Short mmCIF file of C-alpha atoms in Angstrom, two decimals:
data_model
loop_
_atom_site.label_atom_id
_atom_site.label_comp_id
_atom_site.label_asym_id
_atom_site.label_seq_id
_atom_site.Cartn_x
_atom_site.Cartn_y
_atom_site.Cartn_z
CA UNK A 1 3.31 -27.89 26.43
CA UNK A 2 2.22 -26.67 22.98
CA UNK A 3 3.81 -28.30 19.96
CA UNK A 4 4.65 -26.76 16.62
CA UNK A 5 3.45 -28.25 13.37
CA UNK A 6 6.61 -29.33 11.53
CA UNK A 7 5.27 -27.79 8.33
CA UNK A 8 5.42 -24.39 10.01
CA UNK A 9 8.58 -24.99 12.07
CA UNK A 10 10.81 -22.56 10.19
CA UNK A 11 8.15 -19.86 10.23
CA UNK A 12 7.60 -20.31 13.96
CA UNK A 13 11.34 -20.25 14.59
CA UNK A 14 11.55 -16.97 12.74
CA UNK A 15 8.81 -15.51 14.91
CA UNK A 16 10.87 -16.23 18.03
CA UNK A 17 13.84 -14.59 16.33
CA UNK A 18 11.78 -11.39 16.09
CA UNK A 19 11.49 -10.43 19.77
CA UNK A 20 9.48 -7.25 19.30
CA UNK A 21 7.08 -5.42 17.08
CA UNK A 22 9.89 -3.32 15.64
CA UNK A 23 11.53 -6.21 13.79
CA UNK A 24 8.17 -7.58 12.72
CA UNK A 25 7.27 -4.14 11.41
CA UNK A 26 10.49 -4.06 9.37
CA UNK A 27 9.76 -7.52 7.99
CA UNK A 28 6.19 -6.73 6.96
CA UNK A 29 7.22 -3.34 5.64
CA UNK A 30 9.57 -5.20 3.28
CA UNK A 31 6.84 -7.65 2.29
CA UNK A 32 4.44 -4.76 1.65
CA UNK A 33 7.06 -3.11 -0.55
CA UNK A 34 7.52 -6.34 -2.52
CA UNK A 35 3.76 -6.57 -3.21
CA UNK A 36 3.18 -2.87 -3.90
CA UNK A 37 5.76 -2.52 -6.68
CA UNK A 38 4.13 -4.86 -9.20
CA UNK A 39 0.54 -3.81 -8.39
CA UNK A 40 0.87 -0.38 -9.99
CA UNK A 41 2.57 -1.92 -13.02
CA UNK A 42 -0.47 -4.00 -14.01
CA UNK A 43 -2.99 -1.32 -13.05
CA UNK A 44 -2.29 2.43 -13.21
CA UNK A 45 0.96 2.33 -15.19
CA UNK A 46 -0.46 -0.20 -17.64
CA UNK A 47 -3.54 2.00 -18.19
CA UNK A 48 -1.35 4.97 -19.08
CA UNK A 49 0.85 2.79 -21.29
CA UNK A 50 -2.19 1.56 -23.22
CA UNK A 51 -3.52 5.11 -23.52
CA UNK A 52 -0.15 6.24 -24.93
CA UNK A 53 -0.42 3.56 -27.61
CA UNK A 54 -3.88 4.72 -28.70
CA UNK A 55 -5.92 1.96 -27.07
CA UNK A 56 -9.65 2.77 -26.82
CA UNK A 57 -10.87 3.96 -23.41
CA UNK A 58 -13.38 1.10 -23.16
CA UNK A 59 -10.59 -1.43 -23.78
CA UNK A 60 -8.42 0.24 -21.13
CA UNK A 61 -11.37 -0.24 -18.79
CA UNK A 62 -11.53 -3.94 -19.70
CA UNK A 63 -7.87 -4.29 -18.65
CA UNK A 64 -8.98 -3.30 -15.14
CA UNK A 65 -10.49 -6.78 -14.96
CA UNK A 66 -6.95 -8.11 -14.59
CA UNK A 67 -7.31 -6.80 -11.05
CA UNK A 68 -10.24 -9.16 -10.54
CA UNK A 69 -7.75 -11.98 -10.16
CA UNK A 70 -6.89 -11.05 -6.54
CA UNK A 71 -10.59 -11.18 -5.67
CA UNK A 72 -10.58 -14.89 -6.48
CA UNK A 73 -7.47 -15.68 -4.44
CA UNK A 74 -9.58 -17.78 -2.10
CA UNK A 75 -9.61 -20.40 -4.87
CA UNK A 76 -5.92 -21.17 -4.44
CA UNK A 77 -5.23 -19.78 -0.94
CA UNK A 78 -5.92 -23.21 0.73
CA UNK A 79 -3.12 -24.67 -1.41
CA UNK A 80 -0.67 -22.35 0.33
CA UNK A 81 -1.80 -23.68 3.71
CA UNK A 82 -1.67 -27.29 2.60
CA UNK A 83 1.39 -27.58 0.34
CA UNK A 84 5.02 -26.50 0.48
CA UNK A 85 7.29 -25.18 -2.26
CA UNK A 86 9.93 -27.93 -2.64
CA UNK A 87 13.34 -26.84 -1.42
CA UNK A 88 12.38 -23.39 -0.21
CA UNK A 89 10.03 -24.65 2.52
CA UNK A 90 12.58 -27.15 3.83
CA UNK A 91 14.94 -24.36 4.90
CA UNK A 92 12.90 -21.14 5.02
CA UNK A 93 9.49 -22.45 6.07
CA UNK A 94 6.10 -22.72 4.42
CA UNK A 95 5.17 -19.03 4.35
CA UNK A 96 8.51 -17.70 3.15
CA UNK A 97 8.80 -20.54 0.66
CA UNK A 98 5.68 -19.29 -1.12
CA UNK A 99 6.91 -15.70 -0.85
CA UNK A 100 10.19 -16.61 -2.57
CA UNK A 101 8.39 -18.43 -5.39
CA UNK A 102 6.04 -15.47 -5.82
CA UNK A 103 8.93 -13.04 -6.11
CA UNK A 104 10.44 -15.12 -8.91
CA UNK A 105 7.06 -15.11 -10.66
CA UNK A 106 6.73 -11.33 -10.27
CA UNK A 107 10.19 -10.75 -11.74
CA UNK A 108 9.72 -12.98 -14.78
CA UNK A 109 6.24 -11.61 -15.55
CA UNK A 110 7.41 -8.01 -15.33
CA UNK A 111 10.39 -8.70 -17.61
CA UNK A 112 7.95 -10.23 -20.10
CA UNK A 113 5.78 -7.10 -19.89
CA UNK A 114 8.88 -5.03 -20.63
CA UNK A 115 9.71 -7.10 -23.70
CA UNK A 116 6.13 -6.65 -25.03
CA UNK A 117 5.95 -2.96 -24.04
CA UNK A 118 4.97 -1.86 -27.56
CA UNK A 119 1.53 -3.47 -26.98
CA UNK A 120 1.36 -4.68 -30.59
CA UNK A 121 -0.56 -7.74 -29.39
CA UNK A 122 -3.02 -6.86 -26.60
CA UNK A 123 -3.71 -10.54 -25.92
CA UNK A 124 -0.03 -11.03 -25.09
CA UNK A 125 -0.03 -7.89 -22.95
CA UNK A 126 -3.03 -9.28 -21.05
CA UNK A 127 -1.35 -12.68 -20.57
CA UNK A 128 1.70 -11.26 -18.81
CA UNK A 129 -0.39 -8.74 -16.85
CA UNK A 130 -2.51 -11.63 -15.53
CA UNK A 131 0.60 -13.61 -14.56
CA UNK A 132 1.98 -10.55 -12.77
CA UNK A 133 -1.32 -10.14 -10.92
CA UNK A 134 -1.38 -13.85 -10.00
CA UNK A 135 2.08 -13.93 -8.46
CA UNK A 136 1.58 -10.60 -6.70
CA UNK A 137 -1.60 -11.97 -5.16
CA UNK A 138 0.09 -15.22 -4.14
CA UNK A 139 2.76 -13.23 -2.31
CA UNK A 140 0.03 -11.30 -0.48
CA UNK A 141 -1.78 -14.51 0.54
CA UNK A 142 1.36 -15.94 2.14
CA UNK A 143 2.30 -12.67 3.82
CA UNK A 144 -1.22 -12.05 5.19
CA UNK A 145 -1.46 -15.55 6.65
CA UNK A 146 1.93 -15.13 8.31
CA UNK A 147 0.93 -11.72 9.70
CA UNK A 148 -2.27 -13.04 11.26
CA UNK A 149 -0.40 -15.99 12.81
CA UNK A 150 2.25 -13.72 14.34
CA UNK A 151 -0.16 -11.01 15.55
CA UNK A 152 -3.60 -12.43 16.40
CA UNK A 153 -5.05 -9.47 18.37
CA UNK A 154 -6.29 -6.02 17.33
CA UNK A 155 -3.63 -4.07 19.25
CA UNK A 156 -0.86 -6.26 17.78
CA UNK A 157 -2.26 -5.92 14.26
CA UNK A 158 -2.35 -2.09 14.27
CA UNK A 159 1.40 -1.33 14.04
CA UNK A 160 2.19 -4.33 11.80
CA UNK A 161 -0.60 -3.45 9.37
CA UNK A 162 0.60 0.17 9.33
CA UNK A 163 4.17 -0.97 8.55
CA UNK A 164 2.94 -3.33 5.85
CA UNK A 165 0.87 -0.59 4.21
CA UNK A 166 3.71 1.92 4.53
CA UNK A 167 5.88 -0.49 2.59
CA UNK A 168 3.08 -1.22 0.11
CA UNK A 169 2.26 2.42 -0.54
CA UNK A 170 5.93 3.45 -0.70
CA UNK A 171 6.36 0.83 -3.40
CA UNK A 172 3.25 2.01 -5.27
CA UNK A 173 4.64 5.54 -5.26
CA UNK A 174 8.07 4.30 -6.36
CA UNK A 175 6.51 2.23 -9.13
CA UNK A 176 3.99 4.86 -10.19
CA UNK A 177 6.10 8.01 -10.15
CA UNK A 178 9.38 6.25 -10.99
CA UNK A 179 7.95 4.28 -13.89
CA UNK A 180 6.25 7.36 -15.39
CA UNK A 181 9.36 9.51 -15.11
CA UNK A 182 11.47 6.75 -16.70
CA UNK A 183 8.88 6.11 -19.41
CA UNK A 184 8.76 9.81 -20.28
CA UNK A 185 12.53 9.87 -20.88
CA UNK A 186 13.58 6.31 -21.82
CA UNK A 187 10.41 4.48 -22.85
CA UNK A 188 8.04 1.91 -21.37
CA UNK A 189 10.43 -1.05 -21.73
CA UNK A 190 13.05 0.66 -19.58
CA UNK A 191 10.40 1.57 -17.00
CA UNK A 192 9.26 -2.04 -16.58
CA UNK A 193 12.83 -3.41 -16.49
CA UNK A 194 13.90 -0.97 -13.76
CA UNK A 195 10.87 -1.73 -11.59
CA UNK A 196 11.39 -5.49 -12.16
CA UNK A 197 14.98 -5.18 -10.91
CA UNK A 198 13.89 -3.25 -7.81
CA UNK A 199 11.10 -5.76 -7.09
CA UNK A 200 13.64 -8.60 -7.19
CA UNK A 201 15.86 -7.06 -4.46
CA UNK A 202 13.75 -8.61 -1.68
CA UNK A 203 14.52 -12.13 -2.96
CA UNK A 204 18.24 -12.21 -2.08
CA UNK A 205 17.52 -10.42 1.20
CA UNK A 206 15.08 -13.14 2.30
CA UNK A 207 17.35 -15.91 0.99
CA UNK A 208 20.24 -14.53 3.06
CA UNK A 209 18.14 -14.53 6.23
CA UNK A 210 18.20 -17.89 8.00
CA UNK A 211 15.12 -18.81 10.07
CA UNK A 212 17.47 -20.05 12.78
CA UNK A 213 20.79 -18.21 12.96
CA UNK A 214 22.36 -21.21 14.74
CA UNK A 215 21.72 -23.60 11.87
CA UNK A 216 22.41 -22.60 8.26
CA UNK A 217 23.32 -26.06 6.98
CA UNK A 218 21.50 -27.07 3.82
CA UNK A 219 20.79 -23.54 2.59
CA UNK A 220 22.52 -23.99 -0.79
CA UNK A 221 20.87 -27.34 -1.51
CA UNK A 222 17.45 -25.97 -0.53
CA UNK A 223 17.99 -22.89 -2.73
CA UNK A 224 18.83 -24.86 -5.89
CA UNK A 225 16.00 -27.31 -5.31
CA UNK A 226 13.63 -24.40 -4.79
CA UNK A 227 14.83 -22.63 -7.95
CA UNK A 228 14.37 -25.78 -10.05
CA UNK A 229 10.90 -26.41 -8.64
CA UNK A 230 9.99 -22.75 -9.13
CA UNK A 231 11.04 -22.81 -12.80
CA UNK A 232 8.77 -25.81 -13.42
CA UNK A 233 5.84 -24.16 -11.60
CA UNK A 234 6.29 -20.89 -13.54
CA UNK A 235 6.21 -22.72 -16.88
CA UNK A 236 3.09 -24.69 -15.92
CA UNK A 237 1.32 -21.49 -14.87
CA UNK A 238 2.30 -19.74 -18.12
CA UNK A 239 0.84 -22.55 -20.23
CA UNK A 240 -2.30 -22.81 -18.09
CA UNK A 241 -3.05 -19.07 -18.17
CA UNK A 242 -2.39 -18.90 -21.93
CA UNK A 243 -4.79 -21.79 -22.57
CA UNK A 244 -7.53 -20.35 -20.36
CA UNK A 245 -7.07 -16.90 -21.88
CA UNK A 246 -7.38 -18.26 -25.42
CA UNK A 247 -10.66 -19.97 -24.50
CA UNK A 248 -12.03 -16.80 -22.85
CA UNK A 249 -11.12 -14.60 -25.82
CA UNK A 250 -12.66 -17.09 -28.25
CA UNK A 251 -15.87 -17.17 -26.21
CA UNK A 252 -15.98 -13.35 -26.02
CA UNK A 253 -15.54 -13.07 -29.78
CA UNK A 254 -18.26 -15.67 -30.29
CA UNK A 255 -20.88 -13.63 -28.42
CA UNK A 256 -19.85 -10.36 -30.05
CA UNK A 257 -18.17 -8.86 -26.98
CA UNK A 258 -16.03 -5.87 -28.05
CA UNK A 259 -15.18 -2.27 -27.16
CA UNK A 260 -18.60 -1.06 -28.34
CA UNK A 261 -20.61 -3.46 -26.16
CA UNK A 262 -22.59 -2.10 -23.20
CA UNK A 263 -21.24 -4.33 -20.44
CA UNK A 264 -22.55 -2.43 -17.40
CA UNK A 265 -25.89 -4.32 -17.04
CA UNK A 266 -24.08 -7.65 -17.38
CA UNK A 267 -21.53 -6.63 -14.74
CA UNK A 268 -24.23 -5.61 -12.26
CA UNK A 269 -26.14 -8.84 -12.87
CA UNK A 270 -23.05 -10.99 -12.33
CA UNK A 271 -22.23 -9.05 -9.14
CA UNK A 272 -25.61 -9.94 -7.65
CA UNK A 273 -25.29 -13.69 -8.25
CA UNK A 274 -22.95 -14.41 -5.29
CA UNK A 275 -25.37 -12.72 -2.86
CA UNK A 276 -28.22 -14.88 -4.15
CA UNK A 277 -26.06 -18.02 -3.87
CA UNK A 278 -25.10 -17.12 -0.28
CA UNK A 279 -28.73 -16.60 0.74
CA UNK A 280 -29.72 -20.00 -0.70
CA UNK A 281 -26.81 -21.87 0.91
CA UNK A 282 -26.94 -20.33 4.40
CA UNK A 283 -29.77 -22.43 5.92
CA UNK A 284 -27.91 -25.64 5.14
CA UNK A 285 -24.59 -24.20 6.36
CA UNK A 286 -26.10 -23.11 9.67
CA UNK A 287 -27.37 -26.65 10.30
CA UNK A 288 -24.05 -28.31 9.47
CA UNK A 289 -22.32 -30.27 12.23
CA UNK A 290 -18.54 -30.26 12.79
CA UNK A 291 -18.35 -33.71 11.18
CA UNK A 292 -20.22 -32.70 8.01
CA UNK A 293 -18.36 -32.59 4.72
CA UNK A 294 -19.19 -28.91 4.36
CA UNK A 295 -17.26 -27.96 7.48
CA UNK A 296 -14.53 -30.60 7.44
CA UNK A 297 -13.54 -30.20 3.78
CA UNK A 298 -10.03 -28.87 3.28
CA UNK A 299 -11.15 -27.11 0.11
CA UNK A 300 -14.30 -25.29 1.28
CA UNK A 301 -14.32 -25.82 5.05
CA UNK A 302 -12.53 -22.52 5.87
CA UNK A 303 -15.10 -20.54 3.87
CA UNK A 304 -18.10 -22.46 5.19
CA UNK A 305 -16.81 -21.71 8.71
CA UNK A 306 -17.18 -17.96 8.12
CA UNK A 307 -20.82 -18.28 7.07
CA UNK A 308 -21.52 -20.82 9.83
CA UNK A 309 -20.24 -18.35 12.45
CA UNK A 310 -22.02 -15.23 11.16
CA UNK A 311 -25.17 -16.73 9.60
CA UNK A 312 -27.30 -14.28 7.64
CA UNK A 313 -25.21 -11.50 9.15
CA UNK A 314 -22.50 -12.69 6.73
CA UNK A 315 -24.52 -11.24 3.83
CA UNK A 316 -24.57 -7.85 5.57
CA UNK A 317 -20.82 -8.12 6.15
CA UNK A 318 -20.15 -9.02 2.54
CA UNK A 319 -22.27 -6.15 1.25
CA UNK A 320 -20.43 -3.73 3.53
CA UNK A 321 -16.93 -4.83 2.55
CA UNK A 322 -17.92 -4.67 -1.14
CA UNK A 323 -18.83 -1.00 -0.80
CA UNK A 324 -16.18 0.21 1.64
CA UNK A 325 -13.28 0.53 -0.85
CA UNK A 326 -15.49 1.17 -3.89
CA UNK A 327 -14.33 4.74 -4.48
CA UNK A 328 -10.63 3.92 -4.22
CA UNK A 329 -10.83 1.06 -6.70
CA UNK A 330 -12.95 2.92 -9.26
CA UNK A 331 -10.56 5.89 -9.09
CA UNK A 332 -7.42 3.78 -9.42
CA UNK A 333 -7.51 2.97 -13.13
CA UNK A 334 -9.25 6.01 -14.57
CA UNK A 335 -7.97 8.88 -12.43
CA UNK A 336 -4.63 8.97 -14.27
CA UNK A 337 -6.12 8.76 -17.79
CA UNK A 338 -8.49 11.58 -16.77
CA UNK A 339 -5.60 13.71 -15.52
CA UNK A 340 -3.70 12.97 -18.74
CA UNK A 341 -6.73 14.02 -20.79
CA UNK A 342 -6.91 17.27 -18.83
CA UNK A 343 -3.50 18.13 -20.29
CA UNK A 344 -1.01 17.11 -17.58
CA UNK A 345 2.21 15.43 -18.75
CA UNK A 346 3.47 12.02 -17.61
CA UNK A 347 6.26 13.80 -15.73
CA UNK A 348 3.77 16.03 -13.89
CA UNK A 349 1.72 12.98 -12.90
CA UNK A 350 4.93 11.23 -11.84
CA UNK A 351 5.95 14.17 -9.66
CA UNK A 352 2.51 14.26 -8.03
CA UNK A 353 2.75 10.53 -7.41
CA UNK A 354 6.15 10.85 -5.75
CA UNK A 355 6.67 12.84 -2.57
CA UNK A 356 3.16 14.32 -2.45
CA UNK A 357 1.43 10.95 -2.75
CA UNK A 358 3.95 9.22 -0.50
CA UNK A 359 3.69 11.79 2.30
CA UNK A 360 -0.10 11.92 2.17
CA UNK A 361 -0.43 8.15 2.01
CA UNK A 362 2.01 7.58 4.89
CA UNK A 363 0.13 10.12 7.00
CA UNK A 364 -3.19 8.45 6.24
CA UNK A 365 -1.88 4.97 7.02
CA UNK A 366 -0.19 6.14 10.22
CA UNK A 367 -3.26 7.94 11.52
CA UNK A 368 -5.49 5.01 10.57
CA UNK A 369 -3.18 2.52 12.31
CA UNK A 370 -3.03 4.77 15.39
CA UNK A 371 -6.78 5.30 15.62
CA UNK A 372 -7.63 1.63 15.22
CA UNK A 373 -5.56 0.86 18.33
CA UNK A 374 -7.56 3.35 20.44
CA UNK A 375 -11.04 3.78 18.97
CA UNK A 376 -13.83 1.25 18.43
CA UNK A 377 -13.68 -0.15 14.90
CA UNK A 378 -17.11 1.26 13.81
CA UNK A 379 -15.92 4.80 14.57
CA UNK A 380 -12.64 4.41 12.68
CA UNK A 381 -14.41 2.71 9.75
CA UNK A 382 -16.75 5.70 9.44
CA UNK A 383 -13.89 8.19 9.48
CA UNK A 384 -11.95 6.19 6.88
CA UNK A 385 -14.95 6.06 4.51
CA UNK A 386 -15.51 9.82 4.77
CA UNK A 387 -11.89 10.67 3.93
CA UNK A 388 -11.82 8.14 1.09
CA UNK A 389 -14.91 9.77 -0.44
CA UNK A 390 -13.34 13.22 -0.11
CA UNK A 391 -10.39 11.91 -2.15
CA UNK A 392 -12.75 10.93 -4.98
CA UNK A 393 -14.56 14.24 -4.87
CA UNK A 394 -11.15 15.88 -5.26
CA UNK A 395 -10.96 14.59 -8.85
CA UNK A 396 -14.34 16.19 -9.60
CA UNK A 397 -12.94 19.47 -8.30
CA UNK A 398 -9.69 19.08 -10.29
CA UNK A 399 -11.57 18.53 -13.56
CA UNK A 400 -13.21 21.96 -13.15
CA UNK A 401 -9.92 23.82 -12.56
CA UNK A 402 -7.38 25.23 -15.02
CA UNK A 403 -4.20 23.21 -15.51
CA UNK A 404 -1.98 23.90 -12.49
CA UNK A 405 0.45 21.38 -11.08
CA UNK A 406 -0.15 22.68 -7.55
CA UNK A 407 -3.83 21.82 -7.86
CA UNK A 408 -2.85 18.35 -9.11
CA UNK A 409 -0.76 17.93 -5.96
CA UNK A 410 -3.73 18.88 -3.77
CA UNK A 411 -6.10 16.42 -5.46
CA UNK A 412 -3.50 13.64 -5.40
CA UNK A 413 -2.70 14.30 -1.74
CA UNK A 414 -6.37 14.21 -0.72
CA UNK A 415 -6.90 10.94 -2.63
CA UNK A 416 -3.84 9.23 -1.17
CA UNK A 417 -4.51 10.40 2.41
CA UNK A 418 -8.06 9.05 2.36
CA UNK A 419 -6.99 5.88 0.59
CA UNK A 420 -4.23 5.25 3.14
CA UNK A 421 -6.41 5.87 6.18
CA UNK A 422 -9.30 3.74 4.94
CA UNK A 423 -6.91 0.98 3.84
CA UNK A 424 -5.17 0.65 7.22
CA UNK A 425 -8.46 0.57 9.14
CA UNK A 426 -10.03 -1.88 6.70
CA UNK A 427 -7.16 -4.39 6.88
CA UNK A 428 -7.44 -4.55 10.67
CA UNK A 429 -11.22 -4.90 10.45
CA UNK A 430 -11.00 -7.83 8.03
CA UNK A 431 -8.29 -9.45 10.15
CA UNK A 432 -10.58 -9.35 13.17
CA UNK A 433 -13.33 -11.19 11.25
CA UNK A 434 -11.00 -14.12 10.53
CA UNK A 435 -11.10 -17.37 12.49
CA UNK A 436 -7.48 -17.96 13.68
CA UNK A 437 -7.88 -21.61 12.63
CA UNK A 438 -7.98 -20.55 8.95
CA UNK A 439 -6.02 -17.29 8.72
CA UNK A 440 -4.72 -17.58 5.16
CA UNK A 441 -7.86 -18.89 3.48
CA UNK A 442 -10.40 -16.69 5.28
CA UNK A 443 -8.42 -13.48 4.94
CA UNK A 444 -7.87 -14.24 1.26
CA UNK A 445 -11.61 -14.78 0.86
CA UNK A 446 -12.63 -11.61 2.69
CA UNK A 447 -10.03 -9.32 1.15
CA UNK A 448 -10.70 -10.79 -2.30
CA UNK A 449 -14.46 -10.37 -1.94
CA UNK A 450 -13.99 -6.79 -0.74
CA UNK A 451 -12.68 -5.81 -4.17
CA UNK A 452 -14.76 -8.06 -6.42
CA UNK A 453 -17.71 -5.73 -7.07
CA UNK A 454 -15.56 -2.57 -7.29
CA UNK A 455 -13.22 -4.24 -9.80
CA UNK A 456 -16.10 -5.61 -11.82
CA UNK A 457 -17.48 -2.08 -12.11
CA UNK A 458 -14.00 -0.71 -12.73
CA UNK A 459 -13.72 -2.89 -15.81
CA UNK A 460 -16.85 -1.22 -17.13
CA UNK A 461 -15.54 2.17 -16.01
CA UNK A 462 -14.35 3.20 -19.47
CA UNK A 463 -17.79 2.59 -20.94
CA UNK A 464 -19.43 4.44 -18.02
CA UNK A 465 -17.15 7.47 -18.49
CA UNK A 466 -18.02 7.59 -22.19
CA UNK A 467 -21.69 7.80 -21.16
CA UNK A 468 -21.60 10.23 -18.22
CA UNK A 469 -18.18 11.91 -18.24
CA UNK A 470 -15.27 11.84 -15.82
CA UNK A 471 -16.72 14.33 -13.32
CA UNK A 472 -19.97 12.43 -12.77
CA UNK A 473 -18.04 9.13 -12.65
CA UNK A 474 -15.90 10.27 -9.72
CA UNK A 475 -18.89 11.89 -8.02
CA UNK A 476 -20.67 8.53 -8.24
CA UNK A 477 -17.66 6.62 -6.89
CA UNK A 478 -17.41 8.89 -3.85
CA UNK A 479 -21.12 8.56 -3.08
CA UNK A 480 -20.86 4.77 -3.29
CA UNK A 481 -18.05 4.82 -0.70
CA UNK A 482 -20.21 6.87 1.65
CA UNK A 483 -23.04 4.36 1.22
CA UNK A 484 -21.00 1.91 3.32
CA UNK A 485 -21.74 4.11 6.36
CA UNK A 486 -25.36 2.94 6.29
CA UNK A 487 -24.22 -0.55 7.34
CA UNK A 488 -22.29 0.47 10.45
CA UNK A 489 -25.19 0.38 12.99
CA UNK A 490 -26.03 -3.19 11.93
CA UNK A 491 -22.36 -4.25 11.99
CA UNK A 492 -21.93 -2.97 15.54
CA UNK A 493 -24.57 -5.49 16.66
CA UNK A 494 -23.12 -8.44 14.73
CA UNK A 495 -21.22 -11.06 16.70
CA UNK A 496 -19.96 -14.47 15.56
CA UNK A 497 -21.63 -17.64 16.71
CA UNK A 498 -19.81 -19.48 19.52
CA UNK A 499 -18.11 -22.71 18.36
CA UNK A 500 -20.74 -25.41 17.84
CA UNK A 501 -23.23 -23.74 20.13
CA UNK A 502 -26.97 -24.25 19.65
CA UNK A 503 -28.94 -21.65 17.73
#
C-alpha cells in the first residue's frame, strides 16, 4: 500500500476532500485569481503610472525587467519542495503554507507601492515592484507544483489549467480595467490600495478551509505561528532585495548605463549565453549516473534530470519555448503606452480591458483547454501561435486607424483571445514535459525559461520603439511568435530518454 510523505500529508488529505474536477477547478480558479491580480500591477498598470508621471519611454522599458524575476524562479523553487513555512504547513500543508505566505507578501508589497504611488523615487518604486513580483511568483510555484501533483495526465490537466487561467485572466482584467478606472477618478494610490484589498481576500478563505474537515484542532496556534514566521521572512526579504538593488544600481551607474544607452546588443548577447552553456554541459550530463552528484543534488538534480532525459533535444525545446510566447510578452508592457499615445484615455483603456478583454480571454482559454484534450499537442500549439500573432498584428492595424473606441475593443479582443488560447495550450505542453518526480522545480524552470528571452527584449522595448516606431515593433513581435512554428516538426519527433537506459 502506498504511503504519504508526512510533509505533504495535509495537501494529500485535501486532494481526497476534492472528489472531482469541479472542486479542483474552483480551487485552482481561486489560485489563478490570486496570482493574476498583482501581475498587472507591476507590469501594465505600473507602465501607465510611470508614463503619467513623465518617466522616459526607455526607463519604462527598463521596468519591464522586473518581470524577469519569474524567469529565475527555478533558483528558489527547490526550497518550496524542501522546506515548510512554520505554523502554516503544520495545519494547512506544505503547498498551501507557501501560498498563504505569498499572499501576505503580495498584500504588503502592493500597499507599499500605493504609499509610493507618486514615483518621486524610482529606486523605491522598483524595490516594491520587485518584491511584488517575487511573492507573486512564489505563489505560482506552489500552486503549479500542487496542480501537477493532483492532475498528472494531459486529460486531467486540460480543465484544471483552463480554470486556473480563467481565474488568472479574470484577475488581470479586474486589476487592469479596475485600477485604471479608479486611477482616472481617485488617483494611483487608491487604485493600488483597492487591488491590494481584493488580492488579500483569498487569504482568509484558505485559512478558513481545513485540510481535513474532521480535525480542526490547532488551527489558531498554527495561524499565529505562521503569521509571526511570515513577518520575519517578509522583513528579511525586504532587506535582502534592497541591498541587492543598491549594488545593481551602483554597478549600472559605474558603467554609464542610463536611459540613453543602447542596450539591445547587450540583451541579445546575454540571451545567447544560456544556450552556449547548455551545449557545453550536455555531454557530461548525458553520461551522468543516478549516483552522480549532478543527478542526486537537491539543488540542481531536478534541472539536470530534464537535460539528461532530453539530451541535445533539450536545446531545441528551450529555443521553442523561448519563442512561443514572445509576441504576448513584448506587447504586454508597451501596448498600453502606445494606445495612450494614440490619444485614448485611461478610462477608454480600462473599459476595453474589462468585459471585452475578459470575454475574449475566457473564450480563448476555454477553446485552448478544450482542444488540448482532443487534438495532438503539435496541432494545438500551431493554432495557438497563429492566433497570438494575429493579436500582435492587431496593434499594427490599430495604430493606422483614427481614434475610435470600437476599434480599440476589436484590437484588444483579438489580442486577449490569442493570448488566452496560446497560454492554455502552452501550460499543458510544459506540464507534460515535467518529470512527476520534480513537479515544482522543473515546471518553475521551464515556465521561467519560456519568458526569459521575451522579457529581456521587453526591457529593451522602449529603446527599440524609439528606433523603429510602435507599428514596426508590434509587427516584429508577431513575426517572432510565428517563428516558433518552425520548431514543431522537430518537436513531434522528440521523446524523453527512458530512466537510466543505455544510449
